[in-house]
XYZ file of C-alpha atoms in Angstrom:
568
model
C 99.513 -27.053 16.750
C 97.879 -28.689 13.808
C 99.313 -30.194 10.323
C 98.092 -31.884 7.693
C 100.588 -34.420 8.212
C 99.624 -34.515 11.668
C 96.833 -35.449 11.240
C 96.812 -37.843 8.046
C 93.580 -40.054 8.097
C 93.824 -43.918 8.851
C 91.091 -45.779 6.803
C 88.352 -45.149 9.374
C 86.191 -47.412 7.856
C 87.731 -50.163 8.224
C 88.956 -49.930 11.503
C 85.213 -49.265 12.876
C 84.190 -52.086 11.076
C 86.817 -54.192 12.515
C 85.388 -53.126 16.355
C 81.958 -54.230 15.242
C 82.989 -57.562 14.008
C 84.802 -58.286 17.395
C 81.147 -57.372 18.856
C 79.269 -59.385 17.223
C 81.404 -62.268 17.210
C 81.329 -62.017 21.252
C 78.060 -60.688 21.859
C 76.863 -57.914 24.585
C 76.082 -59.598 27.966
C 73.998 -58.405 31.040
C 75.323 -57.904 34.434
C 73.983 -58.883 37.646
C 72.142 -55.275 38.161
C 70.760 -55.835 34.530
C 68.760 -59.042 35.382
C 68.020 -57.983 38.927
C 66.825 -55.035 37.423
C 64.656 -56.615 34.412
C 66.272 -53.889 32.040
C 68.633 -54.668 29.072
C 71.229 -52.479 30.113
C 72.819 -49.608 32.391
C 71.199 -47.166 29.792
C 67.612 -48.332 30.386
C 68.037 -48.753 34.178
C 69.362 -44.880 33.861
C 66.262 -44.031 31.556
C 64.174 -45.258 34.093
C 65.718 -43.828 37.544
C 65.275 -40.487 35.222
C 61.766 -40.631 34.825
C 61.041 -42.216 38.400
C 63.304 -38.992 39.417
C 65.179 -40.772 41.624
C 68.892 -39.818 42.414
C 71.182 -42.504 42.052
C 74.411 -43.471 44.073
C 77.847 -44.661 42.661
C 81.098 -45.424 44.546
C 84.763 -45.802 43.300
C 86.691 -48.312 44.698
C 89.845 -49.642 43.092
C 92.278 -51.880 45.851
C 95.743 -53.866 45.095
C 93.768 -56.739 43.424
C 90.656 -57.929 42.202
C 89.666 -59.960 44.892
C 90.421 -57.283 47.730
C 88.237 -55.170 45.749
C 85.629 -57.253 45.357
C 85.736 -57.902 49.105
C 85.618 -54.236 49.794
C 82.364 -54.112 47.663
C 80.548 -56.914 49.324
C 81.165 -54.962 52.875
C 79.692 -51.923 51.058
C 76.951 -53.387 49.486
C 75.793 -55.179 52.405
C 75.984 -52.055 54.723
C 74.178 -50.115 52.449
C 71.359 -52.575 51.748
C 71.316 -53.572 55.302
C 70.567 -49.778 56.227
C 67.198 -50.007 53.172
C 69.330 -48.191 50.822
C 71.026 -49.443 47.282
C 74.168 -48.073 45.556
C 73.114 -48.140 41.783
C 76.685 -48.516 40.109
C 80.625 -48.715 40.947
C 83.435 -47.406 39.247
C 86.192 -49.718 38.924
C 89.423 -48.019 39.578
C 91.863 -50.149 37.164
C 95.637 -49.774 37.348
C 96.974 -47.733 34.697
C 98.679 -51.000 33.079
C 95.524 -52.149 32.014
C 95.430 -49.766 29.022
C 98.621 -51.725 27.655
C 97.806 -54.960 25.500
C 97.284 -58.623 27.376
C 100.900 -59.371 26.821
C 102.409 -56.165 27.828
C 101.025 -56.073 31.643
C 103.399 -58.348 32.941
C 106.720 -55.731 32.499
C 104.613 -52.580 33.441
C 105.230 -50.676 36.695
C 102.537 -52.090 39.770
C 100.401 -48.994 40.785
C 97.311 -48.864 42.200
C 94.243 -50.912 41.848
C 93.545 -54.151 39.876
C 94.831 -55.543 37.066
C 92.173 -57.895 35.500
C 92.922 -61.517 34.398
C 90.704 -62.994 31.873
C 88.650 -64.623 34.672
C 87.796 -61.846 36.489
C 85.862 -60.534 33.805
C 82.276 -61.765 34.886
C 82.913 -61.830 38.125
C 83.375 -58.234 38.059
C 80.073 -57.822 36.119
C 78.312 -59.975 38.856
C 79.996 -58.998 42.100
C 77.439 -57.113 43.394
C 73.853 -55.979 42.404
C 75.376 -52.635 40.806
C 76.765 -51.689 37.741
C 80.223 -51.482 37.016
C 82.069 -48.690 35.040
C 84.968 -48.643 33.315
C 86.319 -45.230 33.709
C 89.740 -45.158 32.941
C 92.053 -46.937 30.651
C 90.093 -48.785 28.505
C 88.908 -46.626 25.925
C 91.612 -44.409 23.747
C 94.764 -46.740 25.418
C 96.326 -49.362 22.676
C 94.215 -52.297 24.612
C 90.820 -50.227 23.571
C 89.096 -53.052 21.377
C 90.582 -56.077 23.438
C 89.456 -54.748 27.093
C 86.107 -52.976 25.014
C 85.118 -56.712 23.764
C 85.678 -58.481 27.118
C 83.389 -55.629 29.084
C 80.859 -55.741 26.709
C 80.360 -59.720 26.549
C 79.853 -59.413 30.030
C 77.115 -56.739 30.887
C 79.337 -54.289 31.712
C 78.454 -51.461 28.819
C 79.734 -47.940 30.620
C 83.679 -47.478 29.349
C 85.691 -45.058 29.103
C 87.857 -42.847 29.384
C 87.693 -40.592 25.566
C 89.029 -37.327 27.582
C 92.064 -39.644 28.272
C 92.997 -40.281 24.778
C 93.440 -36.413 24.035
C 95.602 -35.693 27.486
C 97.220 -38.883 28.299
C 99.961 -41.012 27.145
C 99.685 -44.688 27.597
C 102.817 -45.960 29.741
C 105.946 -46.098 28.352
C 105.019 -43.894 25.032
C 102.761 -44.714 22.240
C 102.725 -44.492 18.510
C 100.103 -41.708 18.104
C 98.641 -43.514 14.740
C 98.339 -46.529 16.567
C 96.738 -45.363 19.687
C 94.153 -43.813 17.403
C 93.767 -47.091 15.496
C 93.250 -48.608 18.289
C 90.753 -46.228 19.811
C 88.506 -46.125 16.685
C 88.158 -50.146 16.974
C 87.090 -49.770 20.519
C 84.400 -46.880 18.948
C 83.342 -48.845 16.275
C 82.457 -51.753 19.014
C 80.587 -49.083 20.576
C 78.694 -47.996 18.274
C 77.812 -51.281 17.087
C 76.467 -52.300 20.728
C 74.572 -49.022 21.234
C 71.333 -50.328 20.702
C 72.090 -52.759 23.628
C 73.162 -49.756 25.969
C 76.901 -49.218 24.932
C 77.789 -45.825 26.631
C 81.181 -44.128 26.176
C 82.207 -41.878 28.851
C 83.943 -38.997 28.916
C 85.506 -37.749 32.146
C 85.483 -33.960 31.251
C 87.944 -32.852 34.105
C 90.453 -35.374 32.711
C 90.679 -34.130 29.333
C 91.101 -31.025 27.538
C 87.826 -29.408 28.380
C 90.003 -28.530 32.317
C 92.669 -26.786 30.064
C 90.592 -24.341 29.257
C 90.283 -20.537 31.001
C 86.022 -20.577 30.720
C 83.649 -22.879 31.554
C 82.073 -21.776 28.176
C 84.877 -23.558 26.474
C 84.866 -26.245 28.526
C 81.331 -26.587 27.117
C 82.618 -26.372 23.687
C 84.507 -29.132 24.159
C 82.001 -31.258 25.233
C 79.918 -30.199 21.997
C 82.992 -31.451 19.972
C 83.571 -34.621 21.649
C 79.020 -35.284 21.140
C 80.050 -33.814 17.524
C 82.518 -36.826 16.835
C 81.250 -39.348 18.732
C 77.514 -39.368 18.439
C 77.036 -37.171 15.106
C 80.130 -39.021 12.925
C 80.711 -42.313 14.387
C 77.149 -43.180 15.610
C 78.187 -43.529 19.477
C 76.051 -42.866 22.542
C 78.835 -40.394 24.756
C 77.834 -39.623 27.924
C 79.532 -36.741 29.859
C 80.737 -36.581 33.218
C 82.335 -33.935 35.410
C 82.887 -32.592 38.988
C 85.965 -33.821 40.713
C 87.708 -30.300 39.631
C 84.659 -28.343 39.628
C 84.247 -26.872 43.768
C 82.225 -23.604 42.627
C 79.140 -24.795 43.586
C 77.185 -22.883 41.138
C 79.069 -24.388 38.733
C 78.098 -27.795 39.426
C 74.251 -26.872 38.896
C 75.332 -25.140 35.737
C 77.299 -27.830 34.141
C 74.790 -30.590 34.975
C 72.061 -28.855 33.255
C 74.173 -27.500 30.556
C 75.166 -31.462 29.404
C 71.390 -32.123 29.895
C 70.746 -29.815 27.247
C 73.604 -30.702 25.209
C 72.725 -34.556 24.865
C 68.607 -34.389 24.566
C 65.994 -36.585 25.555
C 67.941 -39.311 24.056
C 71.326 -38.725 26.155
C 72.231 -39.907 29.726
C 75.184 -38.654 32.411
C 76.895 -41.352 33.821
C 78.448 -39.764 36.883
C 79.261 -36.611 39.125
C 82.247 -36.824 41.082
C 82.349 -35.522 43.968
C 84.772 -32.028 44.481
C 88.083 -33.644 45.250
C 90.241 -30.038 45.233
C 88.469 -29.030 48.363
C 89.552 -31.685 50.323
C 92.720 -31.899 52.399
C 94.107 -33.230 55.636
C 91.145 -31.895 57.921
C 88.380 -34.666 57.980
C 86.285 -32.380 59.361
C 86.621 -29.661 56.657
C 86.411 -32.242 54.693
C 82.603 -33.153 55.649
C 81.776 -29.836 55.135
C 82.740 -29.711 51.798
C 80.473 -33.431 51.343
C 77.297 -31.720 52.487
C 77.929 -28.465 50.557
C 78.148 -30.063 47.243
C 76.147 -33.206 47.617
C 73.055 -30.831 48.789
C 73.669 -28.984 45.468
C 73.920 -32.099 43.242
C 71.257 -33.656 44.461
C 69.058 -31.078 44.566
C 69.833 -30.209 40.750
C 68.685 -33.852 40.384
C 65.335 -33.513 41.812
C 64.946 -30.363 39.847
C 65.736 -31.745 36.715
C 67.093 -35.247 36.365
C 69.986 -35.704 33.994
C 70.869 -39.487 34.229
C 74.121 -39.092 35.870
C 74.903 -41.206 39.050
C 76.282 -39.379 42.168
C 79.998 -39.902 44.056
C 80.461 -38.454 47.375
C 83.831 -38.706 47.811
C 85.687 -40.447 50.981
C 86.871 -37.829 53.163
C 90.347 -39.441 53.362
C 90.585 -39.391 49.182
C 93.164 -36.923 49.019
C 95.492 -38.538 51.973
C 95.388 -41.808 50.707
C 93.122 -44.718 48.940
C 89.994 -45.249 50.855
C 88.698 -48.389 52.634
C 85.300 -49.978 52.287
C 84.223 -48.234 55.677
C 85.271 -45.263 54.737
C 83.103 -45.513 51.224
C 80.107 -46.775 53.386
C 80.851 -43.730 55.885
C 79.850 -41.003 53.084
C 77.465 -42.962 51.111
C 75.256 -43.029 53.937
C 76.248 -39.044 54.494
C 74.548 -38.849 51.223
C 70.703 -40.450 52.120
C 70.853 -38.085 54.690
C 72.132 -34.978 52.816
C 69.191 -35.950 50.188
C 66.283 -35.711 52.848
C 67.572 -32.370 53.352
C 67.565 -31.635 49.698
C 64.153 -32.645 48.933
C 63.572 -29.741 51.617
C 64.864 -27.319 49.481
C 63.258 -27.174 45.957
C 64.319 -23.276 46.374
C 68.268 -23.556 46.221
C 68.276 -21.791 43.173
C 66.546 -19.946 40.487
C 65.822 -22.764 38.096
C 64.193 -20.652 35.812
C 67.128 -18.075 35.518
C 69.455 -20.941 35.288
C 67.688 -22.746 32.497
C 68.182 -19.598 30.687
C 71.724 -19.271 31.234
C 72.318 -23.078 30.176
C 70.554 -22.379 26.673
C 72.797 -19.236 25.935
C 76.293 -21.561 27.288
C 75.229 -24.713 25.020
C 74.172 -21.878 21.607
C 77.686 -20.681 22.496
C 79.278 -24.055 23.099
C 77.985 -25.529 19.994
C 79.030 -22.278 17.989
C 82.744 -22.554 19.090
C 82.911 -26.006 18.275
C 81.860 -25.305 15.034
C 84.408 -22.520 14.473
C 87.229 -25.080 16.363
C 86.086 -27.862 13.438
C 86.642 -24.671 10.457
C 89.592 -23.826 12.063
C 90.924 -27.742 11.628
C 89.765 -27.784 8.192
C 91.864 -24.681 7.491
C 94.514 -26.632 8.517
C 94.171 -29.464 6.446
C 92.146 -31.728 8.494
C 89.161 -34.039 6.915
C 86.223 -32.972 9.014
C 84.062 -35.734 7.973
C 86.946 -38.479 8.716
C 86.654 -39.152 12.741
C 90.094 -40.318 13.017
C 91.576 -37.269 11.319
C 89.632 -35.224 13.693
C 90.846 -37.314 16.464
C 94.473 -37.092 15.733
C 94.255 -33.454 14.950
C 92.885 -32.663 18.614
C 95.056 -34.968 20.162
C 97.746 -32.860 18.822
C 96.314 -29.109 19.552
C 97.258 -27.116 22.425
C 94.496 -25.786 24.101
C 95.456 -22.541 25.227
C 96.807 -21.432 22.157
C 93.803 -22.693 19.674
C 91.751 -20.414 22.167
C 93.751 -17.659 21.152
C 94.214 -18.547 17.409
C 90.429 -19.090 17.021
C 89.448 -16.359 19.208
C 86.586 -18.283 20.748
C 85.413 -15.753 23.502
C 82.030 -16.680 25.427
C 79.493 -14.011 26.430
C 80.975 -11.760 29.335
C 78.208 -14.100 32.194
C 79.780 -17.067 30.846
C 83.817 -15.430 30.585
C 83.720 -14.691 33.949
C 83.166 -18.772 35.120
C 86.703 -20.293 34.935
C 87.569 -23.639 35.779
C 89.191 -24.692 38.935
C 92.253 -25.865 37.146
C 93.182 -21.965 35.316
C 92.360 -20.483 38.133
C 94.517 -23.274 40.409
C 97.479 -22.870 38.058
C 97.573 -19.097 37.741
C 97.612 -18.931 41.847
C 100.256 -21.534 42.251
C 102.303 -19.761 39.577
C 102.195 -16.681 41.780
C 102.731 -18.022 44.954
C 105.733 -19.830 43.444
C 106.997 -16.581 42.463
C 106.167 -14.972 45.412
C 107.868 -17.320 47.924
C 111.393 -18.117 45.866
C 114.380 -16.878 47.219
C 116.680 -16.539 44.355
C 116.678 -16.820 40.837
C 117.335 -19.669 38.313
C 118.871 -17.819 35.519
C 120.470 -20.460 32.811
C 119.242 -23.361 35.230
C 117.914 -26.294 32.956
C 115.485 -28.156 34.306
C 113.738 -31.188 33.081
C 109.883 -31.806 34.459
C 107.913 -34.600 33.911
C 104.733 -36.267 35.396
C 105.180 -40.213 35.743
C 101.408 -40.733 35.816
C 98.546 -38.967 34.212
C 98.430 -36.073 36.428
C 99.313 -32.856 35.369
C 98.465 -30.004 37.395
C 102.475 -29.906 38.861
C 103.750 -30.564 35.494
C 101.257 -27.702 34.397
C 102.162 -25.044 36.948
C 106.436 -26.082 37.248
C 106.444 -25.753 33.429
C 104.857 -21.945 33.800
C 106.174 -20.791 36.810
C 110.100 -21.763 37.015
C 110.745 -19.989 33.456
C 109.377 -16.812 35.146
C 112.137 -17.382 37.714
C 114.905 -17.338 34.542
C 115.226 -21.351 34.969
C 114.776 -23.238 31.080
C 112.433 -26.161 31.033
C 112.527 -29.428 28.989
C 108.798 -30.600 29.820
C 107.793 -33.976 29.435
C 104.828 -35.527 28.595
C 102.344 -37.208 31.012
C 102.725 -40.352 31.859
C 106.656 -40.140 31.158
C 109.166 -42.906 32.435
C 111.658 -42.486 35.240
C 114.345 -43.448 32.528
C 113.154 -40.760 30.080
C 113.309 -38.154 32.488
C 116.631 -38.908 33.619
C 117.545 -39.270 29.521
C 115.863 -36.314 28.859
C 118.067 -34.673 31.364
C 121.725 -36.258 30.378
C 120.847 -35.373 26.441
C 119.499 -32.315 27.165
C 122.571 -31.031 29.830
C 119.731 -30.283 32.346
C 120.618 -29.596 36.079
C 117.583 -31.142 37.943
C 115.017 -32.930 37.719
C 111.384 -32.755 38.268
C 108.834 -35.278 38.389
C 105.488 -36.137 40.153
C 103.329 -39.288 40.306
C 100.099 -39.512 42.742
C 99.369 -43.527 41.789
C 101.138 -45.669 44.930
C 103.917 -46.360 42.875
C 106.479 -43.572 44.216
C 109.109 -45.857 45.943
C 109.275 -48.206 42.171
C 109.604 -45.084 40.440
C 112.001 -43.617 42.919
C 114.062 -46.270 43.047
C 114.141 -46.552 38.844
C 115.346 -42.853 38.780
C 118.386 -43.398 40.838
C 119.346 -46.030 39.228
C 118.915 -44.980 35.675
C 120.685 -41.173 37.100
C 123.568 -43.400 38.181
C 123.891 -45.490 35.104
C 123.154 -42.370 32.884
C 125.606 -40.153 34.921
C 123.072 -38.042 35.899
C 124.569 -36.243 38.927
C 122.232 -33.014 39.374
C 119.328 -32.811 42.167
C 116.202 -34.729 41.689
C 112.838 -33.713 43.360
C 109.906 -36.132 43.449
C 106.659 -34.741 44.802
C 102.767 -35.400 44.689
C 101.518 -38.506 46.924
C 104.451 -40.487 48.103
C 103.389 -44.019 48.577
C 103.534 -46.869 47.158
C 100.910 -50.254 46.964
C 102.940 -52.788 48.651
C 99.972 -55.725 47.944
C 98.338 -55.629 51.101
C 95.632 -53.351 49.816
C 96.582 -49.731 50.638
C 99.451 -47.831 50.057
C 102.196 -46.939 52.517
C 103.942 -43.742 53.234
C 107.213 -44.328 51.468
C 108.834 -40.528 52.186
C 111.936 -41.762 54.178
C 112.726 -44.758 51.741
C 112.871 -41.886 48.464
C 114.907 -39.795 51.161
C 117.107 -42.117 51.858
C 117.557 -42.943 47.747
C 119.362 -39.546 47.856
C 116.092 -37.501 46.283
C 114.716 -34.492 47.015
C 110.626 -34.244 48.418
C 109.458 -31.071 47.865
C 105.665 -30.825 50.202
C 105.022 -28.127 48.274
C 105.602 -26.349 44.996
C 106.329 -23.191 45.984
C 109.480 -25.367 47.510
C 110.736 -26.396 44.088
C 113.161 -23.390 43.336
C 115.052 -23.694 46.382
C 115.297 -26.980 46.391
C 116.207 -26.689 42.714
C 118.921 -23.813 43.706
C 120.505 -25.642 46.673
C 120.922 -28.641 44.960
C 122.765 -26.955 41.156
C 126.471 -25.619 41.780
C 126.340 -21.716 41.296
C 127.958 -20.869 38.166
């Protein structure tokens, strides 16, 4: 959990002061959408499509390289425009590398989407006639301030992602004081460009908030992050949600709940669309696009909150979509919203409205008693960087246990997709296995930031007798494998979902063979791998033919796990 020495304060001060010298020594640009616009920034054009109540459209699109992307948002842009419509913003999807300083990139593993040069910088903030985003892997990696001061001199004034620097590890391993050093600088350029539209994002379902059993807590979290960032440090946060989040209650509930929770001064700055729904099926798929874009748009007429909607490629969870594809469901969307405006009567508004005030009274009540709680430990509440370190460090489940933070029995009964995921792949795991792992050591890992197999293995396979040496996200193919030889594991575990699985196949069996590593070795999640020509190919046979294992499914793990381990 928490220490004191865990988390010993950094001189905040300085550090914040340090961001907002790099600011005003490069200055805050405008983007193309800016000046086409006649706003100052993203937050003003956001102010205004509030007021105007009209719903606004993002896409994410991240291919091998810069200029493929940028190609793939021309074709978009174009079709969209040529069919009277306009998409409002894009979310870049950066390779993880980014997050890594200049001089670093060069020797990190190639995944998927670009990696920026110093060029590409204003040509990304003037593309297109819509606003980029920086979700991921700028803010709260060690390259915060550096990639921070090159968005902002160029218009581009949405980063992110905080809810990364609390669940995700920066590739390769970070010192943790660092990494928070490095994060404040990035907030204190924030909050010295705020009054030029400097918004920090926070991708809810990435962080912390998901680890949590109600979407009450979830809520609290979100009421600590606004507590830290807005009330301490003086930054504008804007949350976002929805890629985890298929209950489509839920998705009403949690837009109006932030609306509450950030005032008439606040903004959203995007809804993804529900990812976990989708699978193989395209036409399932489009079923689950109209069911949830109906509901998110209609909670936008009802009450506008700011935030931008994604409908979500239908091919998203079967590989990395192309521009036609993107066009394909944005257009889904127009449509889906002349249906919406049809039906002011989805739900109760009034009812809701009262259920959002009691969640956001409760939110901000369990945040208080999560900050009292720190304090007890030893933790500076008034320093941000303590507070930041401290949280970094605390396990979720158990500080709901510890502080006993229990929302009102409406609000108990909403859990989020990712508790509710876990607990049923735990069970089926248990249900389906064959045989037993007693005094089996097994070491899991994720190689990327996703978790949710990492999550469930680490649960589920000690229930089976098996003992687990769990790894961090974002974990190296050579740690795993060292984790294994130091630890005297029998197999090995790992999962990565960002095009990079033949690389990271091929690192494992060569750093088993030259570690001696001799046990089985499963790699699952999405097996492919960006081989430059923009998407990612199916790389099964090649990691096959490496001599590892490819589970399609967890409940597969144990007897893979068991075939492959000598009985003893």
């Amino acid at each position: 959990m928490v220490t004191p020495g865990n988390a010993a304060a950094s001189n905040t001060s300085a550090l914040l002061e340090e961001g907002a010298h790099a600011v005003a020594t490069h200055g805050v640009g405008r983007s193309r959408l800016s000046t086409a616009a006649d706003v100052g920034s993203e937050f003003e054009y956001k102010r205004q499509a509030r007021e105007n109540r009209r719903v606004m459209y993002h896409a994410h699109i991240g291919l091998g390289t810069w200029p493929a992307t940028r190609t793939a948002l021309h074709e978009i842009t174009d079709a969209l425009e040529s069919d009277g419509h306009r998409l409002d913003r894009f979310g870049l999807c950066l390779e993880s590398a980014m997050g890594l300083p200049e001089e670093q990139r060069g020797a990190a593993q190639k995944e998927t989407g670009p990696r920026l040069e110093a060029e590409d910088w204003d040509d990304v903030a003037n593309a297109v006639t819509a606003q980029p985003h920086l979700g991921d892997f700028v803010i709260g990696t060690p390259a915060s301030l550096e990639n921070t001061v090159r968005a902002l001199a160029v218009g581009i004034t949405t980063l992110g992602n905080i809810g990364q620097y609390f669940s995700f590890d920066p590739p390769g391993g970070w010192d943790e004081h660092q990494l928070r050093d490095a994060t404040l600088r990035a907030l204190g350029a924030m909050a010295y460009a705020r009054p030029q539209g400097a918004i920090v994002h926070s991708y809810l379902d990435d962080g912390p908030a998901m680890q949590f059993s109600t979407y009450g807590n979830y809520l609290a979290w979100a009421a600590l992050e606004k507590h830290i960032l807005n009330d301490l440090l003086g930054v504008r946060v804007a949350h976002c949600f929805g890629g985890l989040v298929p209950q489509l209650p839920a998705r009403a509930f949690l837009a109006l709940a932030l609306l509450e929770m950030q005032g008439t001064d606040g903004v959203g700055s995007m809804i993804y669309g529900n990812t976990v729904d989708y699978g193989r099926d395209l036409a399932r798929n489009r079923s689950v696009l109209d069911d949830y874009l109906l509901v998110d748009i209609a909670t936008q007429l009802a009450a506008p909150t700011g935030h931008a909607l994604n409908p979500v490629p239908l091919t998203e969870n079967i590989r990395i979509p192309n521009a036609a594809e993107v066009i394909d469901v944005q257009l889904a969307a127009r449509e889906v919203e002349i249906e919406a405006r049809r039906s002011s009567d989805l739900f109760d508004w009034s009812r809701l409205d009262v259920e959002v005030k009691t969640a956001v009274a409760y939110a901000e009540s369990a945040s208080s008693r999560i900050i009292e709680y720190l304090v007890e430990q030893g933790v500076d509440r008034t320093d941000p960087g303590s507070l930041l370190l401290a949280l970094r460090h605390t396990e979720i489940r158990k500080l709901e246990r510890i502080v006993d933070i229990k929302p009102p029995p409406g609000l108990a009964s909403l859990e989020p997709w990712k508790a509710s995921t876990a607990k049923g792949l735990v069970g089926q795991i248990e249900a389906h296995a064959e045989t037993r792992l007693d005094g089996v050591r097994v070491v899991v890992a994720g190689l990327d930031v996703h978790d949710l197999a990492h999550d469930v293995l680490a649960a589920a396979l000690p229930n089976l007798g098996a003992e687990v040496i769990s790894l961090s996200s974002g974990s190296t193919p050579e740690a795993a494998t060292n984790a294994a030889v130091a630890e005297d594991a029998d197999a090995i575990v790992v999962s990565t979902y960002n095009g990079a699985a033949a690389a990271l196949g091929k690192r494992l069996a060569a750093a088993a063979t030259e570690q001696g590593f001799d046990g089985p070795i499963l790699i699952g999640g999405v097996l492919n791998q960006d081989d430059g020509s923009g998407l990612p190919v199916d790389v099964h046979d090649e990691l096959r033919r490496l001599g590892l294992l490819c589970p399609t499914t967890l409940a597969e793990v144990p007897r893979l796990i068991s075939k492959g381990v000598p009985s003893t």
